[in-house]
Amino acid sequence: IMEDLDVNLRDMSWSPDGEWIAFGSPRKSAFNSGSEDIWIRRAEGGESIQVTTDEAVDVYPIWAPDGMSLLWASDRGGHTNLWSKKHFTDEAPQQVTANTDSLLHVGIAVSSFSPDGTRIASGSHDKTVKVWNAATGEVVQTLQGHYRGVRAVAIRQYRKGRSTRSESYTERGAPEQKR
């Protein structure tokens, strides 16, 4: 599907309907001299559409559960946070999280929406997983205790709570919380 692109593709994510692929790429453009940007492309092929066009490093795109917007990690603003934008619009990206920690949470290495879209989990190189309220951007929970950075995260609801797993295969759980 993507063999015609002369770029370094990273962090690919399928849209919920399977029609689109989002990806990060350090491709250069007229607005960008090497920083990573987010792109989307129809799964069947065609031209890629650039979603971000600034000097920030924008990585790890994921689709919102409704498929109408993208979420990604970005260092714009001096701290690594999650940003969102509805695709096919001219609206500016919106900051979703309010991370003011040091860039150790460069860490928003990966993220995942809850199935209902109300929570976002972000894994970090600082060995934590933060669970954010998707509407307010506030941290509602921090899961600690991984031995290495968390490079993959997914939210799955279990009867007795949630769990996370780091690249060291350590698993950490959290008790069920009422919303």
Short mmCIF file of C-alpha atoms in Angstrom, two decimals:
data_model
loop_
_atom_site.label_atom_id
_atom_site.label_comp_id
_atom_site.label_asym_id
_atom_site.label_seq_id
_atom_site.Cartn_x
_atom_site.Cartn_y
_atom_site.Cartn_z
CA ILE A 1 0.00 0.00 0.00
CA MET A 2 2.72 2.47 0.94
CA GLU A 3 5.62 1.23 -1.20
CA ASP A 4 5.42 4.25 -3.52
CA LEU A 5 6.32 6.67 -0.72
CA ASP A 6 9.95 7.73 -0.52
CA VAL A 7 9.79 8.49 3.20
CA ASN A 8 10.53 6.90 6.53
CA LEU A 9 7.11 5.78 7.75
CA ARG A 10 6.57 5.43 11.47
CA ASP A 11 3.77 4.83 13.87
CA MET A 12 1.04 3.72 11.49
CA SER A 13 -2.58 3.61 12.74
CA TRP A 14 -5.72 2.38 10.96
CA SER A 15 -8.92 4.41 11.18
CA PRO A 16 -11.81 2.64 12.94
CA ASP A 17 -13.60 2.09 9.61
CA GLY A 18 -10.44 0.72 7.96
CA GLU A 19 -10.57 3.34 5.19
CA TRP A 20 -7.58 5.48 6.26
CA ILE A 21 -4.07 5.07 7.60
CA ALA A 22 -2.41 7.75 9.74
CA PHE A 23 1.37 7.80 10.03
CA GLY A 24 4.27 9.89 11.19
CA SER A 25 7.08 10.81 8.85
CA PRO A 26 10.11 13.10 8.90
CA ARG A 27 9.24 14.07 5.31
CA LYS A 28 10.28 17.63 4.48
CA SER A 29 7.82 20.16 3.14
CA ALA A 30 7.80 23.84 2.29
CA PHE A 31 6.87 24.59 5.93
CA ASN A 32 9.03 22.04 7.62
CA SER A 33 12.75 21.45 7.52
CA GLY A 34 12.89 17.98 8.97
CA SER A 35 10.62 17.81 12.01
CA GLU A 36 8.21 14.92 12.09
CA ASP A 37 4.67 15.45 10.85
CA ILE A 38 1.43 13.51 10.85
CA TRP A 39 -0.06 12.36 7.53
CA ILE A 40 -3.13 10.41 6.46
CA ARG A 41 -3.74 8.34 3.35
CA ARG A 42 -6.56 6.21 2.01
CA ALA A 43 -5.92 2.54 2.73
CA GLU A 44 -6.35 1.68 -0.95
CA GLY A 45 -3.64 4.17 -1.92
CA GLY A 46 -3.53 7.62 -3.45
CA GLU A 47 -1.99 10.87 -2.34
CA SER A 48 -0.97 11.39 1.28
CA ILE A 49 -2.51 14.37 3.08
CA GLN A 50 -0.34 16.29 5.53
CA VAL A 51 -2.16 16.92 8.83
CA THR A 52 0.57 18.87 10.67
CA THR A 53 2.92 21.42 9.11
CA ASP A 54 4.98 23.05 11.82
CA GLU A 55 8.40 22.81 13.41
CA ALA A 56 7.21 20.55 16.24
CA VAL A 57 7.96 16.87 16.45
CA ASP A 58 4.54 15.24 15.97
CA VAL A 59 4.52 11.45 16.46
CA TYR A 60 2.40 8.41 17.34
CA PRO A 61 -0.93 9.26 15.67
CA ILE A 62 -4.06 7.37 16.67
CA TRP A 63 -7.66 7.77 15.55
CA ALA A 64 -10.44 8.80 17.89
CA PRO A 65 -13.05 6.03 18.26
CA ASP A 66 -15.48 7.98 16.05
CA GLY A 67 -12.85 8.24 13.27
CA MET A 68 -13.37 11.99 12.91
CA SER A 69 -10.14 13.21 14.50
CA LEU A 70 -6.55 12.22 15.15
CA LEU A 71 -4.61 12.34 18.40
CA TRP A 72 -0.81 12.48 18.53
CA ALA A 73 2.11 13.34 20.82
CA SER A 74 3.87 16.63 20.15
CA ASP A 75 6.58 18.72 21.75
CA ARG A 76 4.97 22.00 20.64
CA GLY A 77 4.69 24.41 23.53
CA GLY A 78 7.80 23.14 25.31
CA HIS A 79 6.33 20.02 26.93
CA THR A 80 5.28 16.76 25.38
CA ASN A 81 1.49 16.66 25.28
CA LEU A 82 -1.27 15.05 23.32
CA TRP A 83 -2.82 17.14 20.55
CA SER A 84 -5.88 16.56 18.40
CA LYS A 85 -7.28 17.76 15.10
CA LYS A 86 -10.31 16.89 13.03
CA HIS A 87 -9.00 15.76 9.68
CA PHE A 88 -10.09 17.54 6.50
CA THR A 89 -10.53 20.83 8.34
CA ASP A 90 -8.44 23.98 8.50
CA GLU A 91 -8.85 24.25 12.26
CA ALA A 92 -5.67 24.49 14.31
CA PRO A 93 -4.63 21.48 16.41
CA GLN A 94 -5.99 21.57 19.96
CA GLN A 95 -3.95 20.66 23.01
CA VAL A 96 -5.70 17.78 24.80
CA THR A 97 -3.49 17.15 27.82
CA ALA A 98 -1.89 19.61 30.21
CA ASN A 99 1.42 17.91 30.92
CA THR A 100 3.77 20.35 32.64
CA ASP A 101 6.27 17.74 33.76
CA SER A 102 9.74 17.90 32.36
CA LEU A 103 10.27 16.43 28.94
CA LEU A 104 10.97 13.14 30.70
CA HIS A 105 7.40 12.31 29.81
CA VAL A 106 8.88 12.55 26.30
CA GLY A 107 7.17 9.76 27.28
CA ILE A 108 4.03 10.27 25.66
CA ALA A 109 5.55 7.60 23.55
CA VAL A 110 2.22 6.03 22.77
CA SER A 111 -1.43 6.58 23.52
CA SER A 112 -4.77 4.85 23.29
CA PHE A 113 -8.42 5.86 23.63
CA SER A 114 -10.83 3.94 25.79
CA PRO A 115 -13.51 2.24 23.69
CA ASP A 116 -16.07 4.89 24.69
CA GLY A 117 -13.66 7.77 23.98
CA THR A 118 -13.83 9.25 27.50
CA ARG A 119 -10.29 8.32 28.59
CA ILE A 120 -6.87 8.41 26.98
CA ALA A 121 -3.94 6.36 28.26
CA SER A 122 -0.40 7.46 27.48
CA GLY A 123 2.68 5.34 27.98
CA SER A 124 5.99 6.97 28.71
CA HIS A 125 9.72 6.43 28.65
CA ASP A 126 9.62 7.54 32.30
CA LYS A 127 8.10 4.12 33.12
CA THR A 128 4.57 5.38 33.80
CA VAL A 129 1.16 5.23 32.22
CA LYS A 130 -1.08 8.23 32.68
CA VAL A 131 -4.82 8.04 32.21
CA TRP A 132 -6.32 11.35 31.09
CA ASN A 133 -9.90 12.60 30.97
CA ALA A 134 -10.42 13.10 27.21
CA ALA A 135 -12.80 16.04 27.72
CA THR A 136 -10.77 18.03 30.25
CA GLY A 137 -7.20 16.87 29.64
CA GLU A 138 -6.68 16.25 33.35
CA VAL A 139 -4.74 13.26 34.66
CA VAL A 140 -7.14 10.95 36.47
CA GLN A 141 -4.64 8.23 37.28
CA THR A 142 -0.90 7.50 37.06
CA LEU A 143 0.21 3.88 36.99
CA GLN A 144 3.77 3.40 38.19
CA GLY A 145 6.07 0.46 38.74
CA HIS A 146 7.14 -0.58 35.26
CA TYR A 147 10.80 -1.51 35.06
CA ARG A 148 11.28 0.05 31.62
CA GLY A 149 9.61 2.60 29.43
CA VAL A 150 6.10 1.89 28.28
CA ARG A 151 6.14 1.65 24.49
CA ALA A 152 2.66 0.27 23.88
CA VAL A 153 -0.60 0.93 25.64
CA ALA A 154 -4.21 -0.07 25.11
CA ILE A 155 -7.22 0.45 27.30
CA ARG A 156 -9.29 -2.64 27.89
CA GLN A 157 -11.99 -2.73 30.51
CA TYR A 158 -11.96 -5.76 32.76
CA ARG A 159 -14.40 -6.64 35.50
CA LYS A 160 -11.88 -5.86 38.22
CA GLY A 161 -10.01 -2.90 36.72
CA ARG A 162 -7.37 -2.04 34.15
CA SER A 163 -3.83 -3.24 33.60
CA THR A 164 -0.74 -2.06 31.74
CA ARG A 165 2.35 -3.86 30.53
CA SER A 166 5.80 -2.39 29.77
CA GLU A 167 8.52 -3.57 27.40
CA SER A 168 10.03 -5.43 30.36
CA TYR A 169 6.78 -7.45 30.43
CA THR A 170 5.92 -6.15 33.87
CA GLU A 171 2.20 -5.78 34.30
CA ARG A 172 0.60 -3.24 36.58
CA GLY A 173 -3.06 -3.05 37.44
CA ALA A 174 -5.41 -0.53 38.90
CA PRO A 175 -8.61 -1.10 40.82
CA GLU A 176 -11.88 -0.25 39.17
CA GLN A 177 -12.73 3.43 39.63
CA LYS A 178 -16.13 5.00 39.47
CA ARG A 179 -16.54 7.74 36.92
#
